């Protein structure tokens, strides 16, 4: 649909149906092996959805999805939406212990996974609730292929999906150390697509959007928005700077969603190549939306200098999906905002016209312009709460129903949002949210550990890196390597601390609790922002 049509909320299932009907023979998605048109995508999505119904899956059943970006991933994703099944998309980088935690909580009826990955990881973590195992790519004994699912199509009628139907559950690390499932409705996902399109005026029907980050996360929301206007989504299975440069230079892609860590890596490679006399033509890049974590102003300026005026920053959270605010290419300037030492590119951008933002004090009162407090968000895209977690849901909203983000910041007179700290005890590393409690719970089970505090520290590439400060029991002989091994056996690689320090005593507050703020203060002492 054209940009100016994106004013009212159209649910995600309606967005997809309209795209199949409107854009017909245009290429909807492609990967290194094949391409499929919008008509073909719609037919396949409906066939697979009816096939899943033929297997006994019903609306509202949860389905785990673990696979790299591909045309097959897109077909499955659309089929789940068309069948009213609830997608629980997981990162393949998670440890089987973490997969088991999430799967136990979600109680999925089916698992759809990359065959090679499933063979390598094994299936001990898969819960008894899973009645069907479906694999993409390499076959696995006892599992169905997508063609097997399609063959189960008995022509069952697929009812319309209601606007409040649950379609996605996105799991985040929990503040208690246990994962929480964030609910996303059909209406909310449609609103997110609309909001994204409204902030990307240069995203058009002729755009080719290359997805190198997992489609289960940030870039997948961009893919839905691109689908809504008939653009082409190009799926690549993993992030590779040289491959992305090649795609841009050869004019096979012109839109490239990334997280700040990937931007930093790409810019570094381009600079290194340039210094070696290999200069690349990146003029084919028209748009680079980024999200997931803050980017240092100097790195953002370097990226603009290297890639051109193409960066658009999105801010949001799992519970209040992006773009709550957007920093447009023309805003990526290092000129200080009036009356402040911070440049505009230190902000998270201007509030989206379909969202509302409030700054709240500790008692929940709305603060005036320029005052620092907790950021609260309202809009059609916000989550209704958490999966089977009423207590956490009650804490998510303020008394007026606004989502409390846990981020701390202020609004200026032009409605630009500046984020200065994080109220939640959370680290964002490489675009992934990690709660220290989860890592602390793992490290505390290591024999010999007396106390542990995990915090985030600034990092030029990852945004933040995970730091663990540990004290040992008297007489314990435990090395940093021992702790790293203990973590790697229980956590996904991106959650393993990048820095571990063993000290005689952790700093304490007057009540005897570990003073994590003091630990964090030392690490962030020379930073303007604490995120």
mmCIF file of C-alpha atoms in Angstrom, residues 49-324:
data_model
loop_
_atom_site.group_PDB
_atom_site.id
_atom_site.type_symbol
_atom_site.label_atom_id
_atom_site.label_comp_id
_atom_site.label_asym_id
_atom_site.label_seq_id
_atom_site.Cartn_x
_atom_site.Cartn_y
_atom_site.Cartn_z
ATOM 1 C CA UNK A 49 -1.416 -23.096 6.763
ATOM 2 C CA UNK A 50 -4.075 -25.602 5.619
ATOM 3 C CA UNK A 51 -1.475 -28.363 5.806
ATOM 4 C CA UNK A 52 -0.727 -27.488 9.425
ATOM 5 C CA UNK A 53 -4.475 -27.553 10.070
ATOM 6 C CA UNK A 54 -4.542 -31.008 8.450
ATOM 7 C CA UNK A 55 -1.856 -32.132 10.898
ATOM 8 C CA UNK A 56 -4.144 -31.164 13.759
ATOM 9 C CA UNK A 57 -2.730 -27.745 14.659
ATOM 10 C CA UNK A 58 -5.370 -25.181 15.531
ATOM 11 C CA UNK A 59 -5.594 -21.416 15.899
ATOM 12 C CA UNK A 60 -3.745 -20.194 18.957
ATOM 13 C CA UNK A 61 -1.300 -23.113 19.080
ATOM 14 C CA UNK A 62 2.291 -22.020 19.590
ATOM 15 C CA UNK A 63 4.918 -23.031 17.037
ATOM 16 C CA UNK A 64 8.662 -22.746 17.648
ATOM 17 C CA UNK A 65 10.619 -21.453 14.648
ATOM 18 C CA UNK A 66 14.423 -21.748 14.595
ATOM 19 C CA UNK A 67 16.036 -21.271 11.195
ATOM 20 C CA UNK A 68 18.301 -18.932 9.201
ATOM 21 C CA UNK A 69 16.901 -16.291 6.861
ATOM 22 C CA UNK A 70 15.604 -17.822 3.614
ATOM 23 C CA UNK A 71 12.606 -17.960 1.304
ATOM 24 C CA UNK A 72 11.420 -20.983 3.280
ATOM 25 C CA UNK A 73 11.568 -18.975 6.511
ATOM 26 C CA UNK A 74 9.354 -16.342 4.904
ATOM 27 C CA UNK A 75 6.882 -18.947 3.633
ATOM 28 C CA UNK A 76 6.588 -20.471 7.097
ATOM 29 C CA UNK A 77 6.268 -17.073 8.755
ATOM 30 C CA UNK A 78 3.389 -16.080 6.448
ATOM 31 C CA UNK A 79 1.756 -19.507 6.822
ATOM 32 C CA UNK A 80 1.707 -19.205 10.602
ATOM 33 C CA UNK A 81 0.063 -15.796 10.325
ATOM 34 C CA UNK A 82 -2.519 -17.045 7.814
ATOM 35 C CA UNK A 83 -3.327 -20.036 10.030
ATOM 36 C CA UNK A 84 -3.684 -17.985 13.197
ATOM 37 C CA UNK A 85 -0.816 -19.927 14.761
ATOM 38 C CA UNK A 86 1.445 -18.197 17.257
ATOM 39 C CA UNK A 87 5.046 -17.811 16.111
ATOM 40 C CA UNK A 88 7.700 -18.251 18.787
ATOM 41 C CA UNK A 89 10.878 -17.464 16.851
ATOM 42 C CA UNK A 90 14.129 -18.288 18.627
ATOM 43 C CA UNK A 91 17.788 -17.575 17.952
ATOM 44 C CA UNK A 92 19.858 -20.593 16.956
ATOM 45 C CA UNK A 93 22.642 -19.139 19.120
ATOM 46 C CA UNK A 94 20.768 -19.997 22.308
ATOM 47 C CA UNK A 95 22.083 -22.813 24.486
ATOM 48 C CA UNK A 96 19.854 -25.913 24.745
ATOM 49 C CA UNK A 97 19.237 -25.033 28.426
ATOM 50 C CA UNK A 98 17.846 -21.674 27.298
ATOM 51 C CA UNK A 99 15.825 -23.265 24.504
ATOM 52 C CA UNK A 100 14.338 -25.696 27.012
ATOM 53 C CA UNK A 101 13.337 -22.871 29.371
ATOM 54 C CA UNK A 102 11.477 -21.021 26.649
ATOM 55 C CA UNK A 103 9.919 -24.143 25.154
ATOM 56 C CA UNK A 104 8.672 -25.262 28.566
ATOM 57 C CA UNK A 105 7.040 -21.871 29.096
ATOM 58 C CA UNK A 106 5.488 -21.588 25.623
ATOM 59 C CA UNK A 107 4.187 -25.184 25.455
ATOM 60 C CA UNK A 108 4.438 -25.346 21.659
ATOM 61 C CA UNK A 109 2.450 -27.819 19.600
ATOM 62 C CA UNK A 110 5.047 -27.939 16.827
ATOM 63 C CA UNK A 111 8.706 -27.218 16.121
ATOM 64 C CA UNK A 112 9.896 -25.900 12.762
ATOM 65 C CA UNK A 113 13.694 -25.834 12.571
ATOM 66 C CA UNK A 114 16.667 -25.899 10.240
ATOM 67 C CA UNK A 115 17.541 -29.570 9.788
ATOM 68 C CA UNK A 116 21.313 -29.161 9.997
ATOM 69 C CA UNK A 117 21.019 -27.112 13.185
ATOM 70 C CA UNK A 118 18.593 -29.559 14.792
ATOM 71 C CA UNK A 119 20.879 -32.504 14.011
ATOM 72 C CA UNK A 120 23.804 -30.678 15.574
ATOM 73 C CA UNK A 121 22.018 -29.395 18.694
ATOM 74 C CA UNK A 122 19.909 -32.470 19.288
ATOM 75 C CA UNK A 123 16.324 -32.694 20.498
ATOM 76 C CA UNK A 124 16.634 -33.386 24.213
ATOM 77 C CA UNK A 125 15.393 -29.859 24.934
ATOM 78 C CA UNK A 126 12.162 -30.284 22.916
ATOM 79 C CA UNK A 127 9.147 -30.562 25.296
ATOM 80 C CA UNK A 128 6.507 -33.290 25.215
ATOM 81 C CA UNK A 129 3.909 -30.741 24.057
ATOM 82 C CA UNK A 130 5.498 -30.789 20.570
ATOM 83 C CA UNK A 131 3.414 -33.141 18.412
ATOM 84 C CA UNK A 132 5.092 -32.376 15.086
ATOM 85 C CA UNK A 133 8.690 -31.713 14.098
ATOM 86 C CA UNK A 134 9.139 -29.994 10.742
ATOM 87 C CA UNK A 135 12.542 -29.282 9.213
ATOM 88 C CA UNK A 136 13.822 -26.901 6.560
ATOM 89 C CA UNK A 137 16.770 -27.957 4.411
ATOM 90 C CA UNK A 138 18.551 -31.098 5.624
ATOM 91 C CA UNK A 139 16.169 -33.954 6.498
ATOM 92 C CA UNK A 140 15.992 -35.365 10.016
ATOM 93 C CA UNK A 141 14.701 -38.838 10.867
ATOM 94 C CA UNK A 142 11.116 -38.705 12.116
ATOM 95 C CA UNK A 143 10.604 -35.091 11.023
ATOM 96 C CA UNK A 144 8.402 -33.744 8.244
ATOM 97 C CA UNK A 145 9.528 -31.531 5.383
ATOM 98 C CA UNK A 146 7.593 -28.479 4.206
ATOM 99 C CA UNK A 147 6.419 -30.525 1.220
ATOM 100 C CA UNK A 148 5.059 -33.117 3.677
ATOM 101 C CA UNK A 149 3.151 -30.333 5.420
ATOM 102 C CA UNK A 150 1.818 -29.066 2.090
ATOM 103 C CA UNK A 151 0.664 -32.621 1.250
ATOM 104 C CA UNK A 152 -1.466 -32.598 4.404
ATOM 105 C CA UNK A 153 -3.578 -29.793 2.894
ATOM 106 C CA UNK A 154 -7.181 -31.012 2.919
ATOM 107 C CA UNK A 155 -8.598 -27.716 1.713
ATOM 108 C CA UNK A 156 -9.782 -26.708 5.178
ATOM 109 C CA UNK A 157 -11.367 -23.264 5.435
ATOM 110 C CA UNK A 158 -9.058 -20.718 7.066
ATOM 111 C CA UNK A 159 -11.129 -18.312 9.119
ATOM 112 C CA UNK A 160 -10.319 -14.610 9.206
ATOM 113 C CA UNK A 161 -7.828 -13.720 11.899
ATOM 114 C CA UNK A 162 -9.254 -11.236 14.396
ATOM 115 C CA UNK A 163 -7.372 -7.995 15.127
ATOM 116 C CA UNK A 164 -6.672 -8.958 18.756
ATOM 117 C CA UNK A 165 -5.533 -12.498 17.910
ATOM 118 C CA UNK A 166 -2.118 -13.371 19.294
ATOM 119 C CA UNK A 167 0.382 -13.942 16.458
ATOM 120 C CA UNK A 168 3.904 -13.616 17.857
ATOM 121 C CA UNK A 169 5.499 -14.266 21.226
ATOM 122 C CA UNK A 170 8.978 -12.772 21.455
ATOM 123 C CA UNK A 171 11.044 -14.013 24.372
ATOM 124 C CA UNK A 172 13.371 -11.667 26.217
ATOM 125 C CA UNK A 173 15.717 -12.242 29.115
ATOM 126 C CA UNK A 174 13.837 -11.682 32.360
ATOM 127 C CA UNK A 175 14.827 -9.475 35.278
ATOM 128 C CA UNK A 176 14.491 -12.569 37.488
ATOM 129 C CA UNK A 177 16.765 -14.588 35.219
ATOM 130 C CA UNK A 178 13.845 -16.393 33.586
ATOM 131 C CA UNK A 179 12.715 -15.523 30.034
ATOM 132 C CA UNK A 180 9.476 -13.618 29.516
ATOM 133 C CA UNK A 181 7.252 -13.961 26.466
ATOM 134 C CA UNK A 182 6.162 -10.601 25.035
ATOM 135 C CA UNK A 183 2.745 -10.802 23.330
ATOM 136 C CA UNK A 184 2.197 -9.304 19.872
ATOM 137 C CA UNK A 185 -1.269 -9.119 18.357
ATOM 138 C CA UNK A 186 -2.405 -9.090 14.748
ATOM 139 C CA UNK A 187 -3.445 -5.441 15.108
ATOM 140 C CA UNK A 188 -0.260 -4.436 16.936
ATOM 141 C CA UNK A 189 1.985 -5.985 14.275
ATOM 142 C CA UNK A 190 0.039 -4.222 11.544
ATOM 143 C CA UNK A 191 0.483 -0.938 13.413
ATOM 144 C CA UNK A 192 4.224 -1.567 13.678
ATOM 145 C CA UNK A 193 4.449 -2.061 9.892
ATOM 146 C CA UNK A 194 2.494 1.164 9.344
ATOM 147 C CA UNK A 195 4.721 3.100 11.728
ATOM 148 C CA UNK A 196 7.885 1.838 10.052
ATOM 149 C CA UNK A 197 6.653 2.830 6.595
ATOM 150 C CA UNK A 198 5.749 6.291 7.899
ATOM 151 C CA UNK A 199 9.364 6.856 8.977
ATOM 152 C CA UNK A 200 10.992 5.510 5.802
ATOM 153 C CA UNK A 201 9.778 7.712 2.925
ATOM 154 C CA UNK A 202 12.527 6.398 0.642
ATOM 155 C CA UNK A 203 11.378 2.779 1.117
ATOM 156 C CA UNK A 204 9.415 2.154 -2.095
ATOM 157 C CA UNK A 205 7.942 -0.618 -4.181
ATOM 158 C CA UNK A 206 11.202 -0.791 -6.156
ATOM 159 C CA UNK A 207 13.353 -1.224 -3.022
ATOM 160 C CA UNK A 208 15.314 -4.418 -2.397
ATOM 161 C CA UNK A 209 15.810 -4.874 1.345
ATOM 162 C CA UNK A 210 18.675 -7.161 2.354
ATOM 163 C CA UNK A 211 18.194 -8.956 5.683
ATOM 164 C CA UNK A 212 21.411 -10.216 7.268
ATOM 165 C CA UNK A 213 20.317 -10.053 10.918
ATOM 166 C CA UNK A 214 17.817 -12.714 12.094
ATOM 167 C CA UNK A 215 14.328 -12.180 10.659
ATOM 168 C CA UNK A 216 12.987 -13.259 14.048
ATOM 169 C CA UNK A 217 14.019 -9.886 15.445
ATOM 170 C CA UNK A 218 14.371 -6.233 14.348
ATOM 171 C CA UNK A 219 14.892 -6.803 10.645
ATOM 172 C CA UNK A 220 11.785 -9.015 10.465
ATOM 173 C CA UNK A 221 9.607 -6.027 11.350
ATOM 174 C CA UNK A 222 11.251 -4.126 8.477
ATOM 175 C CA UNK A 223 10.442 -7.097 6.215
ATOM 176 C CA UNK A 224 6.735 -6.895 7.114
ATOM 177 C CA UNK A 225 6.741 -3.164 6.378
ATOM 178 C CA UNK A 226 8.490 -3.758 3.035
ATOM 179 C CA UNK A 227 5.885 -6.399 2.177
ATOM 180 C CA UNK A 228 3.086 -3.911 2.868
ATOM 181 C CA UNK A 229 4.274 -1.670 0.014
ATOM 182 C CA UNK A 230 5.361 -4.367 -2.434
ATOM 183 C CA UNK A 231 9.132 -4.154 -2.008
ATOM 184 C CA UNK A 232 11.437 -7.190 -2.314
ATOM 185 C CA UNK A 233 12.996 -8.824 0.755
ATOM 186 C CA UNK A 234 16.405 -10.418 0.092
ATOM 187 C CA UNK A 235 17.260 -13.052 2.698
ATOM 188 C CA UNK A 236 20.878 -13.887 3.518
ATOM 189 C CA UNK A 237 21.609 -16.489 6.208
ATOM 190 C CA UNK A 238 24.241 -14.551 8.141
ATOM 191 C CA UNK A 239 25.988 -11.207 8.440
ATOM 192 C CA UNK A 240 29.068 -10.859 6.241
ATOM 193 C CA UNK A 241 30.475 -7.406 5.509
ATOM 194 C CA UNK A 242 32.082 -8.360 2.202
ATOM 195 C CA UNK A 243 28.903 -9.996 0.918
ATOM 196 C CA UNK A 244 26.798 -6.954 1.853
ATOM 197 C CA UNK A 245 29.284 -4.622 0.141
ATOM 198 C CA UNK A 246 29.062 -6.783 -2.968
ATOM 199 C CA UNK A 247 25.237 -6.668 -2.945
ATOM 200 C CA UNK A 248 25.235 -2.865 -2.708
ATOM 201 C CA UNK A 249 27.965 -2.383 -5.336
ATOM 202 C CA UNK A 250 26.253 -4.678 -7.818
ATOM 203 C CA UNK A 251 22.925 -2.856 -7.270
ATOM 204 C CA UNK A 252 21.225 -6.038 -6.059
ATOM 205 C CA UNK A 253 20.111 -4.358 -2.826
ATOM 206 C CA UNK A 254 19.626 -0.752 -1.765
ATOM 207 C CA UNK A 255 18.107 -0.970 1.741
ATOM 208 C CA UNK A 256 20.083 -2.587 4.557
ATOM 209 C CA UNK A 257 18.649 -2.847 8.113
ATOM 210 C CA UNK A 258 21.440 -3.368 10.655
ATOM 211 C CA UNK A 259 22.129 -3.060 14.360
ATOM 212 C CA UNK A 260 24.843 -0.592 15.488
ATOM 213 C CA UNK A 261 27.392 -3.351 16.052
ATOM 214 C CA UNK A 262 27.054 -4.396 12.421
ATOM 215 C CA UNK A 263 27.317 -0.782 11.235
ATOM 216 C CA UNK A 264 30.565 -0.376 13.160
ATOM 217 C CA UNK A 265 31.973 -3.566 11.658
ATOM 218 C CA UNK A 266 30.934 -2.569 8.135
ATOM 219 C CA UNK A 267 32.473 0.900 8.429
ATOM 220 C CA UNK A 268 35.704 -0.568 9.817
ATOM 221 C CA UNK A 269 35.961 -2.987 6.882
ATOM 222 C CA UNK A 270 35.326 -0.212 4.335
ATOM 223 C CA UNK A 271 38.002 1.952 5.977
ATOM 224 C CA UNK A 272 40.504 -0.910 6.037
ATOM 225 C CA UNK A 273 39.778 -1.737 2.400
ATOM 226 C CA UNK A 274 40.146 1.932 1.463
ATOM 227 C CA UNK A 275 43.488 2.180 3.262
ATOM 228 C CA UNK A 276 44.639 -0.837 1.256
ATOM 229 C CA UNK A 277 43.640 0.857 -2.007
ATOM 230 C CA UNK A 278 40.387 -1.056 -2.530
ATOM 231 C CA UNK A 279 37.723 1.655 -2.628
ATOM 232 C CA UNK A 280 34.120 0.469 -2.810
ATOM 233 C CA UNK A 281 31.216 2.316 -4.402
ATOM 234 C CA UNK A 282 28.434 2.419 -1.798
ATOM 235 C CA UNK A 283 26.332 4.983 -3.666
ATOM 236 C CA UNK A 284 23.745 2.292 -4.392
ATOM 237 C CA UNK A 285 22.815 2.229 -0.701
ATOM 238 C CA UNK A 286 19.703 4.376 -0.311
ATOM 239 C CA UNK A 287 18.626 3.575 3.242
ATOM 240 C CA UNK A 288 20.103 2.036 6.373
ATOM 241 C CA UNK A 289 17.583 1.691 9.223
ATOM 242 C CA UNK A 290 19.186 0.678 12.507
ATOM 243 C CA UNK A 291 17.947 -0.226 15.969
ATOM 244 C CA UNK A 292 18.673 -2.511 18.885
ATOM 245 C CA UNK A 293 20.974 -0.303 20.938
ATOM 246 C CA UNK A 294 22.461 3.168 21.142
ATOM 247 C CA UNK A 295 25.248 4.077 18.751
ATOM 248 C CA UNK A 296 28.022 6.390 19.883
ATOM 249 C CA UNK A 297 27.721 9.817 18.189
ATOM 250 C CA UNK A 298 31.255 9.610 16.817
ATOM 251 C CA UNK A 299 30.541 6.185 15.277
ATOM 252 C CA UNK A 300 27.277 7.460 13.790
ATOM 253 C CA UNK A 301 29.143 10.433 12.284
ATOM 254 C CA UNK A 302 31.805 8.099 10.872
ATOM 255 C CA UNK A 303 29.116 5.886 9.347
ATOM 256 C CA UNK A 304 27.425 8.862 7.684
ATOM 257 C CA UNK A 305 30.765 10.026 6.284
ATOM 258 C CA UNK A 306 31.513 6.555 4.913
ATOM 259 C CA UNK A 307 28.060 5.469 3.730
ATOM 260 C CA UNK A 308 26.352 8.781 2.992
ATOM 261 C CA UNK A 309 23.188 10.330 4.414
ATOM 262 C CA UNK A 310 21.320 7.015 4.650
ATOM 263 C CA UNK A 311 21.074 6.256 8.378
ATOM 264 C CA UNK A 312 17.682 6.203 10.121
ATOM 265 C CA UNK A 313 17.687 5.238 13.789
ATOM 266 C CA UNK A 314 14.656 3.551 15.362
ATOM 267 C CA UNK A 315 13.987 3.411 19.089
ATOM 268 C CA UNK A 316 11.589 0.997 20.744
ATOM 269 C CA UNK A 317 11.469 -2.060 22.965
ATOM 270 C CA UNK A 318 9.993 -5.544 22.828
ATOM 271 C CA UNK A 319 6.963 -4.249 24.733
ATOM 272 C CA UNK A 320 6.694 -0.960 22.790
ATOM 273 C CA UNK A 321 7.934 -1.912 19.310
ATOM 274 C CA UNK A 322 9.919 0.467 17.165
ATOM 275 C CA UNK A 323 9.721 3.048 15.839
ATOM 276 C CA UNK A 324 8.532 4.890 18.926
#
